[in-house]
Short mmCIF file of C-alpha atoms and ligand atoms in Angstrom, two decimals:
data_model
loop_
_atom_site.label_atom_id
_atom_site.label_comp_id
_atom_site.label_asym_id
_atom_site.label_seq_id
_atom_site.Cartn_x
_atom_site.Cartn_y
_atom_site.Cartn_z
CA UNK A 64 124.53 137.65 119.04
CA UNK A 65 123.87 140.87 116.65
CA UNK A 66 121.94 143.60 117.89
CA UNK A 67 118.83 144.02 117.44
CA UNK A 68 117.76 140.23 117.05
CA UNK A 69 117.06 139.45 120.52
CA UNK A 70 113.47 138.72 119.43
CA UNK A 71 113.17 136.98 116.65
CA UNK A 72 110.65 137.21 114.13
CA UNK A 73 108.30 135.86 111.76
CA UNK A 74 109.69 136.16 108.34
CA UNK A 75 106.09 136.66 105.99
CA UNK A 76 105.83 138.61 102.13
CA UNK A 77 109.22 140.09 103.01
CA UNK A 78 108.87 141.22 106.24
CA UNK A 79 109.51 140.49 110.15
CA UNK A 80 106.29 140.50 111.93
CA UNK A 81 105.28 139.44 115.09
CA UNK A 82 103.08 135.97 115.48
CA UNK A 83 99.42 137.27 115.81
CA UNK A 84 98.79 136.27 119.35
CA UNK A 85 102.06 138.02 120.77
CA UNK A 86 103.83 134.50 122.12
CA UNK A 87 107.20 133.61 122.49
CA UNK A 88 109.27 130.51 123.72
CA UNK A 89 112.75 131.35 125.27
CA UNK A 90 116.00 130.65 122.95
CA UNK A 91 118.32 128.49 125.19
CA UNK A 92 121.83 129.09 124.43
CA UNK A 93 123.43 125.36 124.85
CA UNK A 94 126.74 126.29 125.64
CA UNK A 95 125.58 128.25 129.25
CA UNK A 96 121.43 126.99 129.74
CA UNK A 97 120.69 130.41 129.41
CA UNK A 98 117.85 132.27 127.47
CA UNK A 99 119.83 134.75 125.07
CA UNK A 100 116.89 135.61 123.24
CA UNK A 101 113.29 134.78 122.22
CA UNK A 102 111.38 133.19 119.64
CA UNK A 103 108.00 133.52 118.31
CA UNK A 104 105.32 130.54 119.67
CA UNK A 105 103.37 130.99 116.42
CA UNK A 106 100.06 129.69 116.02
CA UNK A 107 97.95 128.14 112.63
CA UNK A 108 97.01 131.44 112.02
CA UNK A 109 100.59 132.75 111.31
CA UNK A 110 101.03 129.83 108.92
CA UNK A 111 97.76 131.03 107.50
CA UNK A 112 99.49 134.57 106.94
CA UNK A 113 101.95 132.75 105.29
CA UNK A 114 99.76 130.73 102.87
CA UNK A 115 98.06 133.80 101.48
CA UNK A 116 101.48 135.38 100.68
CA UNK A 117 102.69 132.26 98.97
CA UNK A 118 100.08 131.95 96.96
CA UNK A 119 100.24 135.67 95.75
CA UNK A 120 103.20 135.39 95.56
CA UNK A 121 103.21 132.00 93.06
CA UNK A 122 101.34 133.48 90.14
CA UNK A 123 104.16 136.02 89.49
CA UNK A 124 107.65 133.91 90.49
CA UNK A 125 106.52 130.61 88.67
CA UNK A 126 106.07 132.45 85.98
CA UNK A 127 109.55 134.14 86.65
CA UNK A 128 112.68 132.91 83.59
CA UNK A 129 114.67 130.45 85.07
CA UNK A 130 117.72 132.54 84.57
CA UNK A 131 116.00 134.92 86.41
CA UNK A 132 115.27 132.97 89.49
CA UNK A 133 118.82 131.73 89.47
CA UNK A 134 120.40 134.81 89.39
CA UNK A 135 118.26 136.27 92.26
CA UNK A 136 119.22 132.60 93.80
CA UNK A 137 122.98 133.48 93.63
CA UNK A 138 122.67 136.84 94.57
CA UNK A 139 121.14 135.25 98.38
CA UNK A 140 124.46 132.92 97.82
CA UNK A 141 126.26 135.98 98.05
CA UNK A 142 124.65 137.76 100.37
CA UNK A 143 125.00 134.78 103.20
CA UNK A 144 128.42 134.35 102.19
CA UNK A 145 129.22 137.94 102.54
CA UNK A 146 127.41 137.77 106.43
CA UNK A 147 128.80 134.20 106.94
CA UNK A 148 131.00 135.50 110.54
CA UNK A 149 127.73 136.60 111.66
CA UNK A 150 125.85 133.69 110.25
CA UNK A 151 128.41 131.32 111.87
CA UNK A 152 128.13 132.91 115.44
CA UNK A 153 124.71 133.13 115.20
CA UNK A 154 124.96 129.22 114.47
CA UNK A 155 127.25 128.48 116.98
CA UNK A 156 125.00 130.40 119.75
CA UNK A 157 122.03 128.67 118.53
CA UNK A 158 123.55 124.62 118.39
CA UNK A 159 126.14 124.66 120.69
CA UNK A 160 128.56 123.40 117.71
CA UNK A 161 132.17 124.70 117.71
CA UNK A 162 131.78 128.10 116.07
CA UNK A 163 135.27 126.41 114.05
CA UNK A 164 132.77 124.08 112.36
CA UNK A 165 129.83 126.43 111.91
CA UNK A 166 132.41 128.42 109.65
CA UNK A 167 134.04 126.11 107.86
CA UNK A 168 131.22 123.70 107.18
CA UNK A 169 127.71 124.19 107.72
CA UNK A 170 127.34 128.04 106.45
CA UNK A 171 129.62 127.57 103.23
CA UNK A 172 127.44 124.43 102.65
CA UNK A 173 124.17 126.42 102.53
CA UNK A 174 126.03 128.85 100.31
CA UNK A 175 127.37 125.99 98.33
CA UNK A 176 123.38 124.54 98.06
CA UNK A 177 121.50 127.68 96.46
CA UNK A 178 124.40 128.20 94.62
CA UNK A 179 123.96 124.61 92.98
CA UNK A 180 120.41 124.55 92.15
CA UNK A 181 120.52 128.42 91.05
CA UNK A 182 122.48 126.95 89.03
CA UNK A 183 121.34 123.46 88.10
CA UNK A 184 118.19 124.93 86.74
CA UNK A 185 119.77 126.50 83.63
CA UNK A 186 120.68 122.90 82.78
CA UNK A 187 117.94 120.54 82.71
CA UNK A 188 116.28 118.82 79.90
CA UNK A 189 113.03 117.34 79.15
CA UNK A 190 112.18 114.31 78.03
CA UNK A 191 110.46 113.59 74.64
CA UNK A 192 109.10 110.22 73.36
CA UNK A 193 108.01 109.39 69.71
CA UNK A 194 105.37 106.71 69.89
CA UNK A 195 106.03 104.82 66.60
CA UNK A 196 105.10 107.84 64.29
CA UNK A 197 101.70 108.07 65.64
CA UNK A 198 102.31 110.70 68.40
CA UNK A 199 105.28 112.29 69.95
CA UNK A 200 104.92 113.13 73.78
CA UNK A 201 106.82 115.74 75.81
CA UNK A 202 107.41 115.90 79.64
CA UNK A 203 106.68 119.54 81.17
CA UNK A 204 108.01 119.71 84.68
CA UNK A 205 106.09 122.33 85.92
CA UNK A 206 106.22 123.90 89.83
CA UNK A 207 104.07 122.00 92.52
CA UNK A 208 102.74 125.66 94.24
CA UNK A 209 103.26 126.10 98.03
CA UNK A 210 106.10 123.78 99.19
CA UNK A 211 106.15 123.30 103.43
CA UNK A 212 109.69 123.09 104.78
CA UNK A 213 110.49 121.35 107.98
CA UNK A 214 114.13 121.00 109.28
CA UNK A 215 115.36 119.70 112.57
CA UNK A 216 118.41 121.10 114.52
CA UNK A 217 121.51 119.88 114.14
CA UNK A 218 122.30 121.65 111.14
CA UNK A 219 119.58 124.51 111.29
CA UNK A 220 120.70 126.77 107.91
CA UNK A 221 122.24 123.60 105.84
CA UNK A 222 119.17 121.46 106.30
CA UNK A 223 116.86 124.26 105.60
CA UNK A 224 118.76 125.92 102.64
CA UNK A 225 118.67 122.07 101.41
CA UNK A 226 115.01 122.33 101.25
CA UNK A 227 114.42 126.36 99.99
CA UNK A 228 116.85 126.33 97.66
CA UNK A 229 115.82 123.71 94.83
CA UNK A 230 111.80 124.07 96.10
CA UNK A 231 111.82 128.08 95.02
CA UNK A 232 115.05 127.44 92.25
CA UNK A 233 111.83 125.13 90.04
CA UNK A 234 109.23 128.35 91.11
CA UNK A 235 107.59 127.04 93.79
CA UNK A 236 107.31 128.93 97.10
CA UNK A 237 107.61 128.54 99.96
CA UNK A 238 106.13 128.13 103.93
CA UNK A 239 109.69 127.03 105.81
CA UNK A 240 109.65 125.94 109.56
CA UNK A 241 112.85 125.87 111.15
CA UNK A 242 113.58 123.54 114.63
CA UNK A 243 112.51 126.07 117.36
CA UNK A 244 115.49 125.24 119.59
CA UNK A 245 117.64 127.23 117.05
CA UNK A 246 115.88 129.57 115.15
CA UNK A 247 118.07 132.22 114.71
CA UNK A 248 120.32 131.66 111.52
CA UNK A 249 116.57 131.37 109.96
CA UNK A 250 115.89 134.65 110.64
CA UNK A 251 118.81 136.27 109.20
CA UNK A 252 118.17 134.62 105.87
CA UNK A 253 114.92 137.02 106.01
CA UNK A 254 117.60 139.90 105.57
CA UNK A 255 119.15 138.11 103.37
CA UNK A 256 116.75 137.00 100.63
CA UNK A 257 115.55 141.30 100.71
CA UNK A 258 119.40 142.05 100.31
CA UNK A 259 119.07 139.64 97.27
CA UNK A 260 115.91 140.84 95.64
CA UNK A 261 114.13 137.46 96.47
CA UNK A 262 110.25 139.03 95.94
CA UNK A 263 107.92 138.98 98.94
CA UNK A 264 106.32 135.77 100.09
CA UNK A 265 108.45 133.87 97.55
CA UNK A 266 109.83 132.21 100.78
CA UNK A 267 107.96 132.74 104.13
CA UNK A 268 109.71 131.62 107.54
CA UNK A 269 107.17 130.51 110.47
CA UNK A 270 108.73 129.57 113.29
CA UNK A 271 107.26 127.54 116.79
CA UNK A 272 106.57 124.14 117.72
CA UNK A 273 105.97 121.24 115.60
CA UNK A 274 102.40 120.32 117.03
CA UNK A 275 101.50 124.02 116.29
CA UNK A 276 103.48 125.30 113.41
CA UNK A 277 104.69 121.38 112.29
CA UNK A 278 101.29 120.28 112.60
CA UNK A 279 99.60 123.37 110.78
CA UNK A 280 102.24 123.60 107.48
CA UNK A 281 101.54 119.75 106.86
CA UNK A 282 97.75 119.90 107.22
CA UNK A 283 97.18 122.68 105.26
CA UNK A 284 95.47 121.68 102.09
CA UNK A 285 97.03 124.50 100.17
CA UNK A 286 100.60 122.90 100.59
CA UNK A 287 100.91 120.29 98.38
CA UNK A 288 103.88 119.25 98.87
CA UNK A 289 106.35 118.78 102.51
CA UNK A 290 109.58 117.66 102.84
CA UNK A 291 111.08 117.32 105.73
CA UNK A 292 113.58 116.36 107.87
CA UNK A 293 113.66 115.34 111.77
CA UNK A 294 112.87 111.97 113.63
CA UNK A 295 111.18 108.99 112.70
CA UNK A 296 108.46 109.19 114.76
CA UNK A 297 107.46 112.76 114.18
CA UNK A 298 108.37 111.84 110.31
CA UNK A 299 105.59 108.98 111.12
CA UNK A 300 102.74 111.31 112.30
CA UNK A 301 103.69 113.91 109.57
CA UNK A 302 103.05 110.75 107.25
CA UNK A 303 99.46 110.15 108.35
CA UNK A 304 99.02 114.09 107.85
CA UNK A 305 99.74 114.08 104.52
CA UNK A 306 98.61 109.95 103.53
CA UNK A 307 95.24 110.54 103.00
CA UNK A 308 95.71 114.41 101.76
CA UNK A 309 97.61 112.19 98.76
CA UNK A 310 100.63 115.55 99.32
CA UNK A 311 103.88 114.62 97.82
CA UNK A 312 106.33 113.92 100.77
CA UNK A 313 109.83 113.57 100.85
CA UNK A 314 110.77 112.01 104.26
CA UNK A 315 114.60 112.61 106.12
CA UNK A 316 114.70 110.70 109.12
CA UNK A 317 116.79 109.04 111.78
CA UNK A 318 119.65 107.11 111.35
CA UNK A 319 122.08 104.07 113.37
CA UNK A 320 124.63 104.28 110.70
CA UNK A 321 127.48 100.88 110.70
CA UNK A 322 130.95 102.16 110.26
CA UNK A 323 133.01 99.00 109.38
CA UNK A 324 136.74 98.86 109.59
CA UNK A 325 138.35 95.17 107.86
CA UNK A 326 141.63 94.50 108.98
CA UNK A 327 142.96 95.40 105.46
CA UNK A 328 142.22 98.72 105.89
CA UNK A 329 144.74 101.65 106.48
CA UNK A 330 144.10 101.88 109.80
CA UNK A 331 145.22 105.08 110.77
CA UNK A 332 142.97 106.63 108.08
CA UNK A 333 139.93 104.45 109.15
CA UNK A 334 140.68 105.74 113.15
CA UNK A 335 141.01 109.29 111.84
CA UNK A 336 137.52 109.72 109.58
CA UNK A 337 135.87 107.57 112.67
CA UNK A 338 137.38 109.99 115.20
CA UNK A 339 135.04 112.75 112.54
CA UNK A 340 132.09 109.97 112.15
CA UNK A 341 131.30 109.31 115.41
CA UNK A 342 131.88 112.74 117.11
CA UNK A 343 131.91 115.36 114.41
CA UNK A 344 128.96 117.94 115.77
CA UNK A 345 129.07 116.16 119.02
CA UNK A 346 127.94 112.61 117.36
CA UNK A 347 124.49 115.02 116.42
CA UNK A 348 124.84 114.62 112.50
CA UNK A 349 122.35 111.98 111.08
CA UNK A 350 124.79 110.14 109.54
CA UNK A 351 127.37 109.44 112.15
CA UNK A 352 128.59 106.21 112.37
CA UNK A 353 127.53 105.11 116.11
CA UNK A 354 127.63 101.68 115.42
CA UNK A 355 131.03 100.57 115.01
CA UNK A 356 132.09 97.24 113.79
CA UNK A 357 135.64 96.10 113.62
CA UNK A 358 137.40 92.58 111.95
CA UNK A 359 138.69 90.65 115.10
CA UNK A 360 142.36 90.55 113.78
CA UNK A 361 142.24 94.60 113.69
CA UNK A 362 139.95 95.29 116.96
CA UNK A 363 142.45 96.05 119.80
CA UNK A 364 144.97 97.72 117.61
CA UNK A 365 141.50 100.23 116.64
CA UNK A 366 139.83 100.49 119.83
CA UNK A 367 143.25 102.09 121.37
CA UNK A 368 144.01 104.26 118.60
CA UNK A 369 140.46 105.75 118.58
CA UNK A 370 140.34 106.23 122.51
CA UNK A 371 143.90 108.23 122.28
CA UNK A 372 143.09 110.06 119.41
CA UNK A 373 139.06 111.18 120.53
CA UNK A 374 140.52 111.90 123.91
CA UNK A 375 142.71 114.37 122.51
CA UNK A 376 139.52 116.44 120.92
CA UNK A 377 139.61 119.77 122.41
CA UNK A 378 135.91 120.20 124.45
CA UNK A 379 135.43 123.76 124.91
CA UNK A 380 133.51 127.02 124.58
CA UNK A 381 131.80 126.74 121.45
CA UNK A 382 132.85 130.38 120.78
CA UNK A 383 136.47 129.75 121.20
CA UNK A 384 138.33 129.35 117.99
CA UNK A 385 140.47 125.94 119.40
CA UNK A 386 137.45 124.28 120.37
CA UNK A 387 136.78 121.01 118.95
CA UNK A 388 133.55 119.34 120.89
CA UNK A 389 131.28 122.06 121.92
CA UNK A 390 127.57 121.53 123.86
CA UNK A 391 124.32 119.50 122.68
CA UNK A 392 121.65 121.00 122.03
CA UNK A 393 119.18 120.92 124.52
CA UNK A 394 118.97 119.84 128.46
CA UNK A 395 116.31 117.04 127.10
CA UNK A 396 118.72 115.88 124.38
CA UNK A 397 121.54 115.36 127.40
CA UNK A 398 119.46 113.78 129.27
CA UNK A 399 118.67 111.31 126.80
CA UNK A 400 122.83 110.93 125.91
CA UNK A 401 122.94 110.16 129.89
CA UNK A 402 120.13 107.69 129.72
CA UNK A 403 122.23 106.21 127.32
CA UNK A 404 125.18 105.67 128.56
CA UNK A 405 123.79 104.42 131.93
CA UNK A 406 121.60 101.76 129.96
CA UNK A 407 124.49 100.54 127.82
CA UNK A 408 126.07 99.66 130.75
CA UNK A 409 123.15 98.12 132.04
CA UNK A 410 123.35 96.02 128.93
CA UNK A 411 126.76 94.38 129.42
CA UNK A 412 128.72 97.38 127.86
CA UNK A 413 132.43 99.10 129.04
CA UNK A 414 133.12 102.17 128.92
CA UNK A 415 136.44 102.65 127.37
CA UNK A 416 136.25 106.53 127.55
CA UNK A 417 133.74 109.38 128.27
CA UNK A 418 130.92 108.18 129.93
CA UNK A 419 129.84 111.50 131.76
CA UNK A 420 130.51 115.74 131.54
CA UNK A 421 134.00 117.09 131.11
CA UNK A 422 135.53 119.10 134.42
CA UNK A 423 134.02 123.31 134.15
CA UNK A 424 134.81 124.32 130.78
CA UNK A 425 135.08 128.25 131.71
CA UNK A 426 132.74 130.30 133.84
CA UNK A 427 130.62 131.12 131.41
CA UNK A 428 129.94 127.40 130.49
CA UNK A 429 129.68 125.63 133.78
CA UNK A 430 125.52 125.38 133.39
CA UNK A 431 126.33 124.00 129.66
CA UNK A 432 125.23 120.80 128.58
CA UNK A 433 128.93 119.11 128.15
CA UNK A 434 128.94 115.45 127.14
CA UNK A 435 132.21 113.60 126.55
CA UNK A 436 132.81 111.63 123.78
CA UNK A 437 132.56 108.21 124.44
CA UNK A 438 133.30 104.89 123.86
CA UNK A 439 131.75 101.75 124.74
CA UNK A 440 133.14 98.61 124.01
CA UNK A 441 131.13 94.24 124.90
CA UNK A 442 127.84 95.47 123.73
CA UNK A 443 125.62 92.86 121.86
CA UNK A 444 124.88 93.84 118.64
CA UNK A 445 120.92 93.53 118.89
CA UNK A 446 120.75 95.39 122.17
CA UNK A 447 118.44 98.57 122.41
CA UNK A 448 122.08 101.14 122.76
CA UNK A 449 123.11 99.39 119.49
CA UNK A 450 119.47 99.29 117.65
CA UNK A 451 118.40 103.04 119.23
CA UNK A 452 119.41 106.46 117.66
CA UNK A 453 120.95 108.17 120.28
CA UNK A 454 121.57 111.54 118.55
CA UNK A 455 125.12 112.44 120.45
CA UNK A 456 128.28 111.68 121.14
CA UNK A 457 127.98 107.96 121.93
CA UNK A 458 129.38 105.19 119.81
CA UNK A 459 129.99 101.35 120.71
CA UNK A 460 132.41 99.09 118.70
CA UNK A 461 131.67 95.24 118.18
CA UNK A 462 134.18 93.01 116.89
CA UNK A 463 133.51 90.42 113.82
CA UNK A 464 135.21 87.79 111.82
CA UNK A 465 134.50 87.74 108.20
CA UNK A 466 132.18 89.91 105.69
CA UNK A 467 128.90 87.70 105.82
CA UNK A 468 128.85 88.21 109.57
CA UNK A 469 129.83 92.16 109.29
CA UNK A 470 126.84 92.45 106.86
CA UNK A 471 124.61 90.54 108.88
CA UNK A 472 125.38 92.78 112.07
CA UNK A 473 124.71 95.99 109.78
CA UNK A 474 121.46 95.21 108.09
CA UNK A 475 119.97 94.06 111.68
CA UNK A 476 118.72 97.64 111.84
CA UNK A 477 115.01 99.44 111.35
CA UNK A 478 117.50 102.39 110.23
CA UNK A 479 119.42 102.48 106.77
CA UNK A 480 120.15 105.94 105.80
CA UNK A 481 124.28 105.90 105.80
CA UNK A 482 127.11 103.57 106.13
CA UNK A 483 130.90 103.29 106.30
CA UNK A 484 133.55 101.34 104.90
CA UNK A 485 137.13 100.76 105.64
CA UNK A 486 139.16 98.43 103.34
CA UNK A 487 141.80 98.40 100.50
CA UNK A 488 140.23 95.71 98.95
CA UNK A 489 138.49 97.16 95.94
CA UNK A 490 136.52 94.04 95.10
CA UNK A 491 135.34 93.74 99.02
CA UNK A 492 133.84 97.33 99.21
CA UNK A 493 132.31 96.43 96.30
CA UNK A 494 130.91 93.20 97.13
CA UNK A 495 129.96 95.12 100.43
CA UNK A 496 128.73 98.24 98.90
CA UNK A 497 125.89 96.80 96.94
CA UNK A 498 124.85 94.51 99.90
CA UNK A 499 124.38 97.05 102.74
CA UNK A 500 120.54 98.38 103.01
CA UNK A 501 121.81 101.86 103.27
CA UNK A 502 121.00 105.25 100.86
CA UNK A 503 124.59 106.37 100.88
CA UNK A 504 127.92 103.89 101.20
CA UNK A 505 130.70 105.59 101.96
CA UNK A 506 134.36 103.47 100.75
CA UNK A 507 136.77 105.15 102.83
CA UNK A 508 134.99 108.24 103.70
CA UNK A 509 132.56 109.78 105.55
CA UNK A 510 130.63 113.02 104.65
CA UNK A 511 131.88 113.98 101.73
CA UNK A 512 128.94 115.23 99.62
CA UNK A 513 128.41 115.74 95.76
CA UNK A 514 125.18 117.55 95.50
CA UNK A 515 124.21 115.91 92.26
CA UNK A 516 123.66 112.50 93.85
CA UNK A 517 120.73 110.90 95.80
CA UNK A 518 120.22 111.37 98.80
CA UNK A 519 118.57 110.00 101.28
CA UNK A 520 117.81 106.95 103.52
CA UNK A 521 116.07 103.46 103.40
CA UNK A 522 113.49 101.65 105.70
CA UNK A 523 112.83 103.86 108.66
CA UNK A 524 115.16 106.37 107.77
CA UNK A 525 112.70 108.00 105.40
CA UNK A 526 111.30 108.17 101.46
CA UNK A 527 111.24 109.71 99.00
CA UNK A 528 115.17 110.65 98.06
CA UNK A 529 117.05 114.56 97.40
CA UNK A 530 119.65 116.08 95.40
CA UNK A 531 120.18 116.88 92.17
CA UNK A 532 118.18 115.44 89.65
CA UNK A 533 116.26 114.41 92.72
CA UNK A 534 115.32 117.22 94.11
CA UNK A 535 114.43 118.96 91.10
CA UNK A 536 111.94 116.34 90.39
CA UNK A 537 110.30 116.58 93.28
CA UNK A 538 109.55 119.63 93.89
CA UNK A 539 108.33 120.03 90.29
CA UNK A 540 105.16 117.88 88.24
CA UNK A 541 105.31 115.89 85.62
CA UNK A 542 103.01 116.36 82.94
CA UNK A 543 103.19 114.81 79.55
CA UNK A 544 101.57 116.39 76.80
CA UNK A 545 101.11 114.13 74.03
CA UNK A 546 100.42 115.22 70.60
CA UNK A 547 98.85 113.23 67.98
CA UNK A 548 100.68 113.11 64.21
P1 NAD B 87 112.47 116.24 115.24
O1 NAD B 87 111.53 115.02 114.73
O2 NAD B 87 111.75 116.23 117.29
O3 NAD B 87 112.25 117.82 114.76
C1 NAD B 87 112.03 118.23 113.31
C2 NAD B 87 111.42 119.43 112.99
O4 NAD B 87 109.97 118.79 112.96
C3 NAD B 87 111.15 120.65 114.09
O5 NAD B 87 110.90 121.18 113.40
C4 NAD B 87 109.94 120.15 114.59
O6 NAD B 87 109.27 121.15 115.17
C5 NAD B 87 109.42 119.34 113.68
N1 NAD B 87 107.76 118.46 114.61
C6 NAD B 87 107.50 118.43 115.39
N2 NAD B 87 106.36 117.70 115.76
C7 NAD B 87 105.75 118.08 114.68
C8 NAD B 87 104.91 117.64 113.93
N3 NAD B 87 103.99 116.53 114.46
N4 NAD B 87 104.29 118.52 113.05
C9 NAD B 87 104.77 118.96 112.14
N5 NAD B 87 106.34 119.32 112.07
C10 NAD B 87 106.89 118.61 113.83
O7 NAD B 87 113.72 115.74 115.44
P2 NAD B 87 114.71 116.92 116.37
O8 NAD B 87 115.02 116.56 117.17
O9 NAD B 87 114.23 118.56 115.92
O10 NAD B 87 116.17 116.51 115.04
C11 NAD B 87 116.88 115.42 115.14
C12 NAD B 87 116.77 113.78 113.85
O11 NAD B 87 116.28 114.36 113.31
C13 NAD B 87 116.95 113.08 114.54
O12 NAD B 87 116.56 111.99 114.49
C14 NAD B 87 118.08 112.72 113.47
O13 NAD B 87 118.72 111.87 112.75
C15 NAD B 87 116.87 113.76 112.12
N6 NAD B 87 117.28 113.82 110.79
C16 NAD B 87 118.22 113.70 109.81
C17 NAD B 87 118.37 113.23 108.82
C18 NAD B 87 118.41 112.97 107.54
O14 NAD B 87 118.89 113.83 106.21
N7 NAD B 87 117.69 112.12 107.34
C19 NAD B 87 119.18 114.83 108.88
C20 NAD B 87 119.44 115.88 110.13
C21 NAD B 87 119.18 115.02 111.38
#
């Protein structure tokens, strides 16, 4: 941890401030199971302060030319990039993820988010419609006001910046709440905003729990736009609060993603890709493919290959540069993972790899929340382990015979976030992609992201889409001006 950061503060109106009630929660390092800092246990009064600052800042910021907003956001990206090591270390300590993952993926992608939206706002177009010589219409897209941005713990800076960047690039101001489990990178972001010259009040960060801070943000009458990423159960609560107030909402929720391997796939690539899509970030990526379906002719080869490659992943202290699998984010999450591994066995599954905590990692990590990457076979497609989101390093593998059957398996699920299809047959790839009910279908890849494309889930994985133009539209209000001839 960087010096002086042992007590995180809220970032309101460009300044670090204590929570008004002076209450804090311990911030636990997952790799050690011990508190390493404290995070504000803020209350609705703190959200009120943030809203006041955001409201004041909106007047000026919403009228700031886009070129100027763009320059400031680019400077913000530079400031994070300059401190990449500090951010990566903070993220690794906070989440338990390998520092190499934070350094190579999460933090650079957060930088990209700011750069992408900083430049996107320079290239927008306004629609115009001529009505048969009678009138001329044009559409203004105006900032919506104060936005509420709530994010989870798994990719803390990346997911928060995915919301902050488009929201403020479009001229809105923001009250953001990171997960109380992983607040450190958001804390550092305040400093970067000031270095970049972001006017005070444009971005305010209030730390604390969902019931206190998250709920106060979603219920606040002056916050008209809510972008939420988290679990489906929480998303439902957010929707229940927002719907009667007619707030504009984007909900990015859970997933139970199918990963489909046809026998005609490049199996080496499918196995390597599936190790990543199963266990990246200890399986704690909403896009992880936890339901693997393999065509019968390739089934045994695939299972053996996946078990072999996964068994070579280096589990270790997240701060060691060679570690590939770090700690689970919290004790509660670790208990949830253990619960599902037990349940899988009661449901008739066989643990082909893992299924328990690893041998002691080192003395520093002896009380950390570690679990081995776990592969389960022999489960029925419709059992609980195959339907409910575990959000940990646990996958199940099921054989299938043909396309029709596997599409049925893939879609027989309440979630619809993402999927992967491995095949060398181009026609099949198109056919299957068209029929799978997920917001993203990756063919012969996983987590390959182009920030311009719509991102989000179907069914209980969410409503609204983020990314590219979708985000620019979400964070602006379209207004049609109709001029009679
Ligand atoms: P969570 O739903 O418990 O919490 C998410 C955020 O919501 C946190 O900041 C939390 O404090 C806040 N919150 C909790 N209760 C609230 C309430 N009543 N009102 C407002 N805010 C509240 O989720 P989590 O455990 O932090 O994250 C894991 C979940 O996030 C998984 O289900 C995962 O699939 C999902 N996720 C989805 C995506 C996506 O893009 N679809 C990305 C990452 C994670």
